[in-house]
CSV table of C-alpha atoms in Angstrom, one decimal:
chain,number,residue,atom,x,y,z
B,227,MET,CA,0.0,0.0,0.0
B,228,ALA,CA,1.0,3.6,-0.1
B,229,SER,CA,3.8,4.8,2.2
B,230,ILE,CA,3.0,6.5,5.4
B,231,VAL,CA,1.2,9.8,4.7
B,232,GLU,CA,1.6,12.7,7.0
B,233,PRO,CA,-1.6,14.8,7.3
B,234,GLU,CA,0.1,17.9,5.7
B,235,ALA,CA,1.5,15.8,2.9
B,236,ALA,CA,-1.9,14.2,2.3
B,237,ALA,CA,-3.5,17.6,2.1
B,238,ASN,CA,-1.0,18.7,-0.6
B,239,HIS,CA,-1.7,15.6,-2.7
B,240,ASP,CA,-5.4,15.9,-2.4
B,241,HIS,CA,-6.0,18.0,-5.4
B,242,HIS,CA,-8.2,17.3,-8.4
B,243,GLY,CA,-6.4,15.4,-11.1
B,244,ASP,CA,-3.6,14.5,-8.8
B,245,HIS,CA,-3.1,10.8,-7.8
B,246,PRO,CA,-3.4,10.9,-4.0
B,247,ASP,CA,-0.9,8.7,-2.0
B,248,PHE,CA,-3.7,6.5,-0.7
B,249,LEU,CA,-4.8,5.7,-4.3
B,250,ALA,CA,-3.2,2.6,-5.8
B,251,HIS,CA,-1.8,3.3,-9.2
B,252,HIS,CA,-4.1,0.9,-11.0
B,253,PHE,CA,-7.2,2.8,-9.9
B,254,GLU,CA,-8.6,5.9,-11.6
B,255,THR,CA,-10.5,7.4,-8.7
B,256,PRO,CA,-10.8,6.9,-4.9
B,257,GLN,CA,-14.4,5.7,-5.5
B,258,GLN,CA,-13.2,3.0,-7.9
B,259,GLN,CA,-10.7,1.8,-5.4
B,260,TYR,CA,-13.3,1.8,-2.6
B,261,ASP,CA,-15.9,0.0,-4.7
B,262,SER,CA,-13.4,-2.7,-5.8
B,263,GLY,CA,-12.2,-3.2,-2.3
B,264,LYS,CA,-15.7,-3.6,-1.1
B,265,LEU,CA,-16.7,-6.0,-3.8
B,266,GLY,CA,-13.6,-8.1,-2.8
B,267,MET,CA,-14.7,-8.0,0.8
B,268,TRP,CA,-18.2,-9.2,0.0
B,269,LEU,CA,-16.8,-12.1,-2.0
B,270,PHE,CA,-14.6,-13.0,1.0
B,271,LEU,CA,-17.7,-12.7,3.3
B,272,ILE,CA,-19.8,-15.0,1.3
B,273,GLN,CA,-17.0,-17.5,1.4
B,274,GLU,CA,-17.1,-17.1,5.2
B,275,ILE,CA,-20.9,-17.7,5.1
B,276,LEU,CA,-20.5,-20.8,3.1
B,277,PHE,CA,-17.7,-22.0,5.3
B,278,PHE,CA,-19.8,-21.6,8.5
B,279,SER,CA,-22.8,-23.1,6.7
B,280,GLY,CA,-21.0,-26.4,6.8
B,281,LEU,CA,-21.1,-26.3,10.6
B,282,PHE,CA,-24.7,-25.3,10.6
B,283,VAL,CA,-25.6,-28.2,8.3
B,284,ALA,CA,-23.8,-30.6,10.7
B,285,TYR,CA,-25.8,-29.1,13.5
B,286,ALA,CA,-29.1,-29.4,11.6
B,287,VAL,CA,-28.5,-33.0,10.6
B,288,TYR,CA,-27.5,-34.0,14.1
B,289,ARG,CA,-30.4,-32.2,15.7
B,290,ALA,CA,-32.9,-33.6,13.2
B,291,ASN,CA,-31.8,-37.1,14.0
B,292,HIS,CA,-31.1,-36.8,17.7
B,293,PRO,CA,-33.3,-34.1,19.3
B,294,GLU,CA,-32.9,-35.9,22.7
B,295,ILE,CA,-29.2,-35.1,22.8
B,296,PHE,CA,-29.9,-31.5,22.4
B,297,VAL,CA,-32.5,-31.5,25.1
B,298,TYR,CA,-30.0,-33.1,27.4
B,299,ALA,CA,-27.1,-31.0,26.5
B,300,HIS,CA,-28.6,-27.5,26.5
B,301,GLN,CA,-28.8,-27.7,30.3
B,302,PHE,CA,-25.1,-27.3,30.5
B,303,LEU,CA,-25.2,-24.1,28.5
B,304,ASP,CA,-26.0,-21.0,30.6
B,305,LYS,CA,-28.6,-19.0,28.7
B,306,ASN,CA,-27.8,-15.8,30.7
B,307,LEU,CA,-24.1,-15.9,29.8
B,308,GLY,CA,-25.0,-16.5,26.2
B,309,ALA,CA,-27.4,-13.5,26.3
B,310,PHE,CA,-24.8,-11.4,28.0
B,311,ASN,CA,-22.2,-12.2,25.4
B,312,THR,CA,-24.8,-11.5,22.7
B,313,VAL,CA,-25.3,-8.0,24.1
B,314,VAL,CA,-21.5,-7.5,24.3
B,315,LEU,CA,-21.1,-8.4,20.6
B,316,LEU,CA,-24.1,-6.3,19.5
B,317,PHE,CA,-22.6,-3.4,21.4
B,318,SER,CA,-19.3,-3.9,19.7
B,319,SER,CA,-21.2,-4.0,16.4
B,320,LEU,CA,-22.7,-0.6,17.3
B,321,THR,CA,-19.3,0.9,18.1
B,322,MET,CA,-17.8,-0.6,14.9
B,323,ALA,CA,-20.6,0.9,12.8
B,324,TRP,CA,-19.9,4.2,14.6
B,325,ALA,CA,-16.2,3.9,13.8
B,326,VAL,CA,-17.1,3.5,10.1
B,327,ARG,CA,-19.2,6.7,10.4
B,328,ASP,CA,-16.3,8.5,12.1
B,329,ALA,CA,-13.9,7.4,9.4
B,330,GLN,CA,-16.3,8.6,6.7
B,331,LEU,CA,-16.6,12.0,8.4
B,332,VAL,CA,-12.8,12.1,9.1
B,333,ASN,CA,-13.4,12.3,12.9
B,334,ASN,CA,-10.2,10.7,13.8
B,335,ARG,CA,-10.6,11.0,17.6
B,336,GLY,CA,-14.0,9.3,17.4
B,337,LEU,CA,-12.6,6.6,15.2
B,338,ILE,CA,-9.9,5.8,17.7
B,339,ILE,CA,-12.3,5.7,20.6
B,340,ASN,CA,-14.8,3.5,18.8
B,341,LEU,CA,-12.1,1.1,17.6
B,342,ALA,CA,-10.8,0.8,21.2
B,343,ILE,CA,-14.2,0.1,22.6
B,344,THR,CA,-14.8,-2.5,19.8
B,345,ILE,CA,-11.5,-4.3,20.6
B,346,GLY,CA,-12.4,-4.2,24.4
B,347,CYS,CA,-15.8,-5.8,23.8
B,348,ALA,CA,-14.2,-8.5,21.5
B,349,ILE,CA,-11.7,-9.4,24.2
B,350,MET,CA,-14.4,-9.3,26.9
B,351,PHE,CA,-16.5,-11.8,24.9
B,352,LEU,CA,-13.5,-14.1,25.0
B,353,GLY,CA,-13.2,-13.7,28.7
B,354,VAL,CA,-16.8,-14.9,29.2
B,355,LYS,CA,-16.2,-17.7,26.8
B,356,ALA,CA,-13.2,-18.9,28.8
B,357,VAL,CA,-15.3,-19.2,31.9
B,358,GLU,CA,-17.9,-21.1,30.0
B,359,TYR,CA,-15.4,-23.5,28.5
B,360,SER,CA,-13.6,-24.1,31.8
B,361,HIS,CA,-16.8,-24.9,33.7
B,362,LYS,CA,-17.7,-27.5,31.1
B,363,TRP,CA,-14.2,-29.1,31.2
B,364,GLU,CA,-14.3,-29.3,35.0
B,365,ILE,CA,-17.2,-31.8,34.7
B,366,GLY,CA,-15.8,-33.7,31.8
B,367,LEU,CA,-18.0,-32.1,29.1
B,368,TYR,CA,-15.4,-32.3,26.4
B,369,TRP,CA,-15.7,-33.1,22.7
B,370,ALA,CA,-16.9,-36.6,21.7
B,371,SER,CA,-13.5,-38.4,21.8
B,372,LYS,CA,-12.8,-37.1,25.4
B,373,PHE,CA,-16.4,-36.9,26.6
B,374,ALA,CA,-16.7,-38.2,30.1
B,375,PRO,CA,-19.3,-36.4,32.2
B,376,SER,CA,-18.7,-36.9,35.8
B,377,THR,CA,-20.1,-35.8,39.1
B,378,GLU,CA,-16.7,-34.7,40.4
B,379,HIS,CA,-15.0,-31.5,39.5
B,380,HIS,CA,-11.7,-32.0,37.8
B,381,GLY,CA,-9.0,-29.4,37.5
B,382,GLY,CA,-10.8,-26.8,39.6
B,383,GLY,CA,-9.6,-23.3,38.7
B,384,MET,CA,-6.6,-24.6,36.9
B,385,LEU,CA,-8.4,-25.0,33.6
B,386,LEU,CA,-9.6,-21.5,33.7
B,387,PHE,CA,-6.1,-20.4,34.6
B,388,TRP,CA,-4.7,-22.1,31.5
B,389,LEU,CA,-7.3,-20.4,29.3
B,390,CYS,CA,-6.4,-17.1,30.9
B,391,LEU,CA,-2.7,-17.5,30.7
B,392,PRO,CA,-2.2,-16.3,27.1
B,393,PHE,CA,-4.2,-13.2,27.9
B,394,ILE,CA,-2.2,-12.6,31.1
B,395,LEU,CA,1.0,-12.8,29.1
B,396,ILE,CA,-0.4,-10.5,26.4
B,397,SER,CA,-1.6,-8.0,28.9
B,398,VAL,CA,1.9,-8.0,30.6
B,399,ALA,CA,3.6,-7.7,27.3
B,400,LEU,CA,1.4,-4.7,26.2
B,401,GLY,CA,1.9,-3.1,29.6
B,402,VAL,CA,5.7,-3.4,29.3
B,403,ALA,CA,5.5,-2.1,25.7
B,404,THR,CA,3.5,0.9,26.9
B,405,ALA,CA,5.9,1.7,29.7
B,406,VAL,CA,9.0,1.4,27.3
B,407,SER,CA,7.3,3.5,24.7
B,408,LYS,CA,6.6,6.2,27.3
B,409,GLN,CA,10.1,6.1,28.6
B,410,LYS,CA,11.6,6.4,25.1
B,411,LYS,CA,9.0,9.2,24.3
B,412,TYR,CA,7.7,7.1,21.4
B,413,GLU,CA,4.3,8.8,21.2
B,414,GLN,CA,2.7,6.6,18.5
B,415,GLY,CA,3.7,3.4,20.3
B,416,PHE,CA,2.7,4.7,23.7
B,417,ARG,CA,-0.8,5.4,22.5
B,418,PHE,CA,-1.1,2.2,20.5
B,419,TYR,CA,0.2,-0.1,23.2
B,420,GLY,CA,-1.6,1.8,25.9
B,421,ILE,CA,-5.0,1.5,24.3
B,422,LEU,CA,-4.4,-2.2,23.5
B,423,PHE,CA,-3.2,-2.8,27.1
B,424,LEU,CA,-6.4,-1.2,28.5
B,425,ALA,CA,-8.5,-3.3,26.0
B,426,SER,CA,-6.7,-6.5,27.0
B,427,LEU,CA,-7.8,-5.9,30.6
B,428,ALA,CA,-11.4,-6.3,29.3
B,429,PHE,CA,-10.6,-10.1,29.2
B,430,PHE,CA,-10.5,-10.2,33.0
B,431,VAL,CA,-13.7,-8.1,33.2
B,432,GLY,CA,-15.2,-10.7,31.0
B,433,VAL,CA,-14.0,-13.5,33.3
B,434,GLY,CA,-15.5,-11.6,36.2
B,435,CYS,CA,-18.8,-11.2,34.4
B,436,GLY,CA,-18.7,-15.0,33.7
B,437,PHE,CA,-19.0,-15.5,37.4
B,438,VAL,CA,-21.2,-12.6,38.4
B,439,VAL,CA,-23.9,-13.0,35.7
B,440,PRO,CA,-24.8,-16.6,36.6
B,441,ALA,CA,-24.6,-15.7,40.3
B,442,VAL,CA,-27.1,-12.9,39.8
B,443,MET,CA,-29.3,-14.4,37.1
B,444,GLY,CA,-28.4,-18.1,37.1
B,445,SER,CA,-30.7,-19.4,39.8
B,446,GLY,CA,-33.6,-17.4,38.3
B,447,ASP,CA,-36.7,-18.8,36.6
B,448,SER,CA,-35.0,-19.5,33.4
B,449,HIS,CA,-33.0,-22.4,34.8
B,450,GLY,CA,-35.9,-23.5,37.0
B,451,ALA,CA,-38.1,-23.8,33.9
B,452,ALA,CA,-35.4,-25.9,32.2
B,453,HIS,CA,-35.2,-28.1,35.3
B,454,ALA,CA,-38.9,-28.6,35.7
B,455,SER,CA,-39.5,-29.4,32.0
B,456,HIS,CA,-36.9,-32.1,32.3
B,457,GLU,CA,-38.2,-33.8,35.4
B,458,GLY,CA,-41.3,-34.9,33.6
B,459,GLU,CA,-39.2,-37.2,31.4
B,460,SER,CA,-37.3,-39.3,33.8
B,461,GLU,CA,-37.4,-39.4,37.6
B,462,HIS,CA,-33.8,-40.1,38.4
B,463,HIS,CA,-32.4,-37.8,35.8
B,464,VAL,CA,-31.7,-35.2,38.4
B,465,LEU,CA,-29.7,-32.3,37.0
B,466,THR,CA,-29.6,-30.1,40.0
B,467,ALA,CA,-27.5,-27.5,38.3
B,468,HIS,CA,-26.0,-26.6,35.1
B,469,ALA,CA,-22.3,-26.4,34.5
B,470,ASP,CA,-22.0,-22.8,35.3
B,471,SER,CA,-22.9,-22.8,39.0
B,472,VAL,CA,-19.7,-24.1,40.6
B,473,ASP,CA,-20.8,-25.1,44.0
B,474,ALA,CA,-23.9,-27.1,43.3
B,475,PRO,CA,-23.4,-30.8,42.9
B,476,VAL,CA,-23.9,-31.8,39.3
B,477,ILE,CA,-25.4,-35.3,38.8
B,478,ILE,CA,-25.1,-36.5,35.3
B,479,ASP,CA,-26.2,-40.1,35.8
B,480,GLU,CA,-27.1,-40.9,32.2
B,481,SER,CA,-26.2,-39.0,29.2
B,482,PRO,CA,-27.8,-40.1,25.9
B,483,ARG,CA,-25.7,-42.1,23.6
B,484,ASN,CA,-23.3,-40.0,21.6
B,485,ALA,CA,-24.1,-36.9,23.6
B,486,GLY,CA,-20.4,-36.0,23.2
B,487,ILE,CA,-21.1,-35.2,19.5
B,488,PHE,CA,-23.2,-32.3,20.6
B,489,PHE,CA,-20.2,-30.9,22.5
B,490,SER,CA,-18.0,-31.6,19.5
B,491,ILE,CA,-20.4,-29.5,17.4
B,492,TYR,CA,-20.6,-26.9,20.2
B,493,TYR,CA,-16.8,-26.5,20.5
B,494,VAL,CA,-16.1,-26.4,16.8
B,495,MET,CA,-18.8,-23.8,16.2
B,496,THR,CA,-18.1,-21.5,19.1
B,497,GLY,CA,-14.3,-22.2,18.8
B,498,LEU,CA,-14.2,-21.2,15.1
B,499,HIS,CA,-16.3,-18.2,16.0
B,500,ALA,CA,-13.8,-17.3,18.7
B,501,VAL,CA,-10.9,-17.7,16.2
B,502,HIS,CA,-12.8,-15.2,14.0
B,503,ILE,CA,-13.1,-12.9,17.0
B,504,ILE,CA,-9.3,-13.1,17.5
B,505,ALA,CA,-8.7,-12.4,13.8
B,506,GLY,CA,-11.0,-9.5,14.1
B,507,VAL,CA,-9.1,-8.1,17.1
B,508,ILE,CA,-5.9,-8.3,15.0
B,509,ALA,CA,-7.6,-6.5,12.1
B,510,LEU,CA,-9.0,-3.9,14.5
B,511,ALA,CA,-5.6,-3.3,16.1
B,512,TRP,CA,-4.2,-2.7,12.6
B,513,LEU,CA,-6.9,-0.1,12.0
B,514,LEU,CA,-6.1,1.5,15.3
B,515,TRP,CA,-2.4,1.8,14.4
B,516,ARG,CA,-3.3,3.4,11.1
B,517,ALA,CA,-5.9,5.7,12.7
B,518,LEU,CA,-3.3,6.9,15.2
B,519,LYS,CA,-1.1,7.7,12.2
B,520,ARG,CA,-4.1,9.7,10.8
B,521,GLN,CA,-4.0,7.7,7.5
B,522,PHE,CA,-7.7,7.7,6.9
B,523,GLN,CA,-9.1,10.5,4.9
B,524,ALA,CA,-12.4,11.7,3.5
B,525,GLU,CA,-12.0,9.6,0.4
B,526,TYR,CA,-10.0,6.8,2.0
B,527,PHE,CA,-11.9,4.9,4.6
B,528,GLY,CA,-12.1,1.6,2.8
B,529,PRO,CA,-10.1,-0.4,5.2
B,530,VAL,CA,-12.3,0.7,8.2
B,531,ASP,CA,-15.4,-0.2,6.1
B,532,SER,CA,-14.1,-3.6,5.1
B,533,VAL,CA,-13.0,-4.6,8.7
B,534,GLY,CA,-16.4,-3.3,9.8
B,535,LEU,CA,-18.2,-5.6,7.3
B,536,TYR,CA,-16.1,-8.6,8.6
B,537,TRP,CA,-16.8,-7.7,12.2
B,538,HIS,CA,-20.6,-7.5,11.6
B,539,LEU,CA,-20.4,-10.9,9.9
B,540,VAL,CA,-18.8,-12.3,13.0
B,541,ASP,CA,-21.7,-10.8,15.0
B,542,LEU,CA,-24.1,-12.3,12.5
B,543,VAL,CA,-22.8,-15.8,13.0
B,544,TRP,CA,-23.2,-15.4,16.8
B,545,ILE,CA,-26.8,-14.1,16.3
B,546,TYR,CA,-27.6,-17.6,14.9
B,547,LEU,CA,-25.3,-19.5,17.3
B,548,PHE,CA,-26.9,-18.1,20.4
B,549,PRO,CA,-30.5,-19.4,19.9
B,550,LEU,CA,-29.3,-22.6,18.2
B,551,LEU,CA,-27.0,-23.6,21.1
B,552,TYR,CA,-28.3,-21.8,24.2
B,553,LEU,CA,-32.1,-21.6,23.7
B,554,ILE,CA,-33.0,-25.2,23.2
B,555,HIS,CA,-35.8,-27.1,25.0
E,271,MET,CA,-28.1,11.5,0.3
E,272,ALA,CA,-24.8,13.4,-0.4
E,273,ASP,CA,-26.6,16.8,-0.3
E,274,THR,CA,-28.1,16.2,3.1
E,275,GLN,CA,-24.8,15.0,4.5
E,276,GLN,CA,-23.2,18.2,3.4
E,277,ALA,CA,-25.9,20.2,5.1
E,278,THR,CA,-25.6,18.3,8.4
E,279,HIS,CA,-21.8,17.9,8.4
E,280,PRO,CA,-20.3,21.2,7.5
E,281,HIS,CA,-16.7,20.0,7.9
E,282,THR,CA,-17.2,17.4,5.2
E,283,ALA,CA,-18.6,20.0,2.9
E,284,ASN,CA,-15.3,21.9,3.3
E,285,ASP,CA,-13.4,19.0,1.8
E,286,ALA,CA,-15.8,18.9,-1.1
E,287,HIS,CA,-13.9,21.3,-3.3
E,288,GLY,CA,-11.7,20.0,-6.1
E,289,HIS,CA,-13.3,16.7,-6.8
E,290,GLY,CA,-15.1,17.6,-10.0
E,291,GLU,CA,-18.8,17.2,-10.0
E,292,HIS,CA,-18.7,14.7,-7.2
E,293,ALA,CA,-19.5,16.1,-3.8
E,294,HIS,CA,-17.2,15.1,-1.0
E,295,ALA,CA,-16.8,11.3,-0.8
E,296,SER,CA,-20.1,10.8,-2.7
E,297,PHE,CA,-19.5,7.0,-2.1
E,298,ALA,CA,-19.6,7.5,1.7
E,299,HIS,CA,-22.9,7.0,3.5
E,300,PRO,CA,-22.4,8.0,7.1
E,301,MET,CA,-25.2,6.6,9.2
E,302,ALA,CA,-27.0,9.1,11.5
E,303,PRO,CA,-26.3,8.5,15.2
E,304,ARG,CA,-30.0,8.3,15.7
E,305,MET,CA,-30.2,5.5,13.2
E,306,LEU,CA,-27.3,3.6,14.7
E,307,ILE,CA,-28.7,3.8,18.2
E,308,GLY,CA,-32.2,2.9,17.0
E,309,VAL,CA,-30.9,-0.3,15.2
E,310,PHE,CA,-28.9,-1.2,18.3
E,311,ALA,CA,-31.9,-0.7,20.6
E,312,ALA,CA,-34.0,-2.9,18.3
E,313,LEU,CA,-31.3,-5.6,18.4
E,314,ILE,CA,-31.2,-5.6,22.2
E,315,ALA,CA,-35.0,-5.7,22.4
E,316,LEU,CA,-35.1,-8.7,20.1
E,317,THR,CA,-32.4,-10.4,22.2
E,318,ILE,CA,-34.5,-9.9,25.3
E,319,ILE,CA,-37.6,-11.1,23.5
E,320,THR,CA,-35.9,-14.3,22.3
E,321,VAL,CA,-34.6,-15.1,25.8
E,322,VAL,CA,-38.0,-14.5,27.4
E,323,ALA,CA,-39.7,-16.6,24.6
E,324,ALA,CA,-37.3,-19.5,25.4
E,325,ASN,CA,-38.9,-19.7,28.9
E,326,PHE,CA,-42.3,-20.6,27.4
E,327,PRO,CA,-43.0,-24.2,26.3
E,328,LEU,CA,-43.5,-23.6,22.6
E,329,GLY,CA,-42.8,-27.1,21.5
E,330,GLU,CA,-42.0,-27.5,17.9
E,331,TRP,CA,-42.6,-23.8,17.4
E,332,GLU,CA,-39.6,-22.9,19.6
E,333,ILE,CA,-37.1,-23.3,16.9
E,334,VAL,CA,-39.2,-21.4,14.4
E,335,VAL,CA,-39.7,-18.5,16.8
E,336,SER,CA,-36.1,-18.3,17.8
E,337,LEU,CA,-34.8,-18.5,14.2
E,338,THR,CA,-37.3,-16.0,13.0
E,339,ILE,CA,-36.1,-13.5,15.6
E,340,ALA,CA,-32.5,-14.3,14.8
E,341,THR,CA,-33.3,-13.6,11.1
E,342,ILE,CA,-34.9,-10.3,11.9
E,343,LYS,CA,-31.8,-9.4,13.9
E,344,ALA,CA,-29.5,-10.6,11.1
E,345,SER,CA,-31.5,-8.5,8.6
E,346,LEU,CA,-31.1,-5.4,10.7
E,347,VAL,CA,-27.3,-5.9,11.0
E,348,VAL,CA,-26.9,-6.6,7.3
E,349,LEU,CA,-29.2,-3.8,6.0
E,350,PHE,CA,-28.0,-1.0,8.3
E,351,PHE,CA,-24.7,-1.8,10.1
E,352,MET,CA,-23.4,-3.4,6.9
E,353,HIS,CA,-24.9,-0.6,4.8
E,354,VAL,CA,-26.5,-3.0,2.3
E,355,TRP,CA,-29.6,-0.8,2.3
E,356,TYR,CA,-27.6,2.1,0.9
E,357,ASP,CA,-25.0,0.0,-1.0
E,358,LYS,CA,-24.8,-1.0,-4.7
E,359,PRO,CA,-27.5,-3.7,-5.4
E,360,PHE,CA,-24.7,-5.9,-6.8
E,361,ASN,CA,-23.2,-6.4,-3.4
E,362,ALA,CA,-26.6,-7.3,-2.0
E,363,LEU,CA,-27.1,-9.8,-4.9
E,364,ILE,CA,-23.8,-11.5,-4.0
E,365,PHE,CA,-24.9,-11.8,-0.4
E,366,VAL,CA,-28.3,-13.1,-1.2
E,367,SER,CA,-26.9,-15.6,-3.7
E,368,SER,CA,-24.7,-17.0,-0.9
E,369,LEU,CA,-27.8,-17.6,1.2
E,370,ALA,CA,-29.4,-19.4,-1.8
E,371,PHE,CA,-26.5,-21.8,-1.8
E,372,VAL,CA,-26.7,-22.3,1.9
E,373,ALA,CA,-30.4,-23.2,1.5
E,374,LEU,CA,-29.5,-25.7,-1.2
E,375,PHE,CA,-26.7,-27.2,0.9
E,376,LEU,CA,-28.9,-27.4,4.0
E,377,GLY,CA,-32.0,-28.6,2.1
E,378,PHE,CA,-30.4,-31.4,0.1
E,379,THR,CA,-28.4,-32.6,3.1
E,380,LEU,CA,-31.4,-32.8,5.3
E,381,ILE,CA,-33.4,-34.7,2.7
E,382,ASP,CA,-30.8,-37.4,2.8
E,383,SER,CA,-29.9,-37.3,6.5
E,384,ARG,CA,-32.2,-40.0,7.7
E,385,GLU,CA,-31.2,-42.4,5.0
E,386,TYR,CA,-29.0,-44.7,7.2
E,387,GLN,CA,-30.6,-43.9,10.5
E,388,PRO,CA,-32.5,-47.2,10.8
E,389,ASP,CA,-29.3,-49.2,10.2
E,390,ILE,CA,-27.5,-47.1,12.8
E,391,GLU,CA,-30.2,-47.6,15.4
E,392,GLU,CA,-30.6,-51.3,14.7
E,393,ARG,CA,-26.8,-51.8,15.1
E,394,ALA,CA,-26.7,-49.7,18.3
E,395,ILE,CA,-29.5,-51.8,19.8
E,396,GLU,CA,-27.7,-55.0,18.9
E,397,GLN,CA,-24.5,-53.7,20.6
E,398,VAL,CA,-26.1,-52.4,23.7
E,399,GLY,CA,-28.7,-55.1,23.9
E,400,THR,CA,-31.1,-52.9,25.7
E,401,THR,CA,-33.8,-50.5,24.7
E,402,GLU,CA,-31.9,-47.8,26.5
E,403,VAL,CA,-31.1,-46.3,23.1
E,404,ALA,CA,-33.8,-43.8,22.8
E,405,ALA,CA,-35.5,-43.7,19.5
E,406,PRO,CA,-35.4,-40.3,17.9
E,407,ALA,CA,-38.5,-38.4,17.3
E,408,GLN,CA,-40.8,-39.4,14.4
C-alpha cells in the first residue's frame, strides 16, 4: 500500500487530477478503489458464510436425528451468559458501525475511541467464553472423543487459569511495551500499546462477568423452567445445576448415547467463531495503528469499512449460534 | 443523500472542493447516530424477546420463533450496520446468492440425512442389547 502519509503531505496531494498517495496506481479514482475493495470484501464474506454453513448443516442434521441429545445438553449451557455475550457483541457492532461513520466523516478521535471500545468488547467476549469452557471441562463435558461427564469436578480453577494465561501474558507484554514507549518518548507506540493494554484488561472483566452474571441471574426462573420441564421425562435424571454454578453438585447419571457429539459441534462452532473474533481483534488493532497515524481521509476509509463488514459478519454468526446452542428445549 | 450530508456535516462540505462534480466522498454513507442507536436498541429488544420466549414451552414452534427472531436481527445488522440498504445492489445480490447456496446445501443434506438412521439404530440396539437407546422423534 501507499507509504505512510503525514496529514500535511496528504492535504498537498489531495488535489483534483492528482493521484493521492492512498490511491493505488491501477485505480482511476478513490471511489473506484473503494468499490473494488468492497466487492472483494463481500466475496470474502460469502466465502465465510458458506464456510460456516457447513457447521450449521452438521448441527441441523444431528439435531434432526437426535433431538434428545440437544434437550439433554442444553442444560449445560448458561442462557444468561449466552445472552450477556450477545449484548457485548451487539454493542461492539454498534461501536464498529460508529467507527465507520467516524472514518467517513474524518473524525479521527471518534474513530480511535470507537475502535478501542470494539476491541475491548471483543476481548471481553473471549473472557466470558473462557469461563464457560472451563466450567464444562471441569465436569468432563469435552468433545466426543474425550467426553466423560462426571459428578466430580476435575481441574478446579486450573483449567480457567490455563485459558487465561495467554491473555495474562499478552496484557503484561502490552503493559511493558506501553511503559517502554513512554520512557523512550515514542508517542505513537505509547498510545497504540496503551490502548491495547487497556482493551486487553477487558478479558478479566469478561472473566469476572462470567462468574457474576450466573450468580445474579443463574438461579432465576430460566433455569428453573429448564429443570422442571426435564423432570417430567425421567425421575432419576436429576440435574440439579448446570455447569456454570460451581458449588452445586452436578449429577449426570445418564447421558444419551453420543451426547459428546453435541459438544464436538458446540466446541467447533463456538471455537471457530472465537478464532474469528481473535482475527477481528488483530484487524482492528491494525486499523487502530493506522488511525493513530491519521492515515484515513475523506476519500480513503475503505479499510475501516471492510473490517467493519467482517466484524458485523462475526456478529451475524453469533446471532444464529446463540438461539441454536443456548435456547434449546 | 450526499446533499443532506453536506448540510448536516459542515466540515465534510469543506473538503468537497476540487473533486469535480462529485460532492465530498459521494460514495460514503455516514449513518446518522439516531439510526445507529435505533438499530442497536432494536437488536437488544429482540435479544430480550428471544430469551424470554425461550422460557415458554412452545414445543416445535420454539425453533421457528427463535430462528425468525434471529433472522430479523441478522437483517437489521446486514441492512444497516453493513450498509446494504444504501449499497450497490450488486453487493446485496452477491450476499443473497450465498444464502441461496446455503439453503440448497442445507435442504439437500437434510433430505438425505435419515437415509442410514434405521441401520445405525438397529446396530446400536444390537450392541447395547437394551432399549436404552432412545428412538429419535418421528
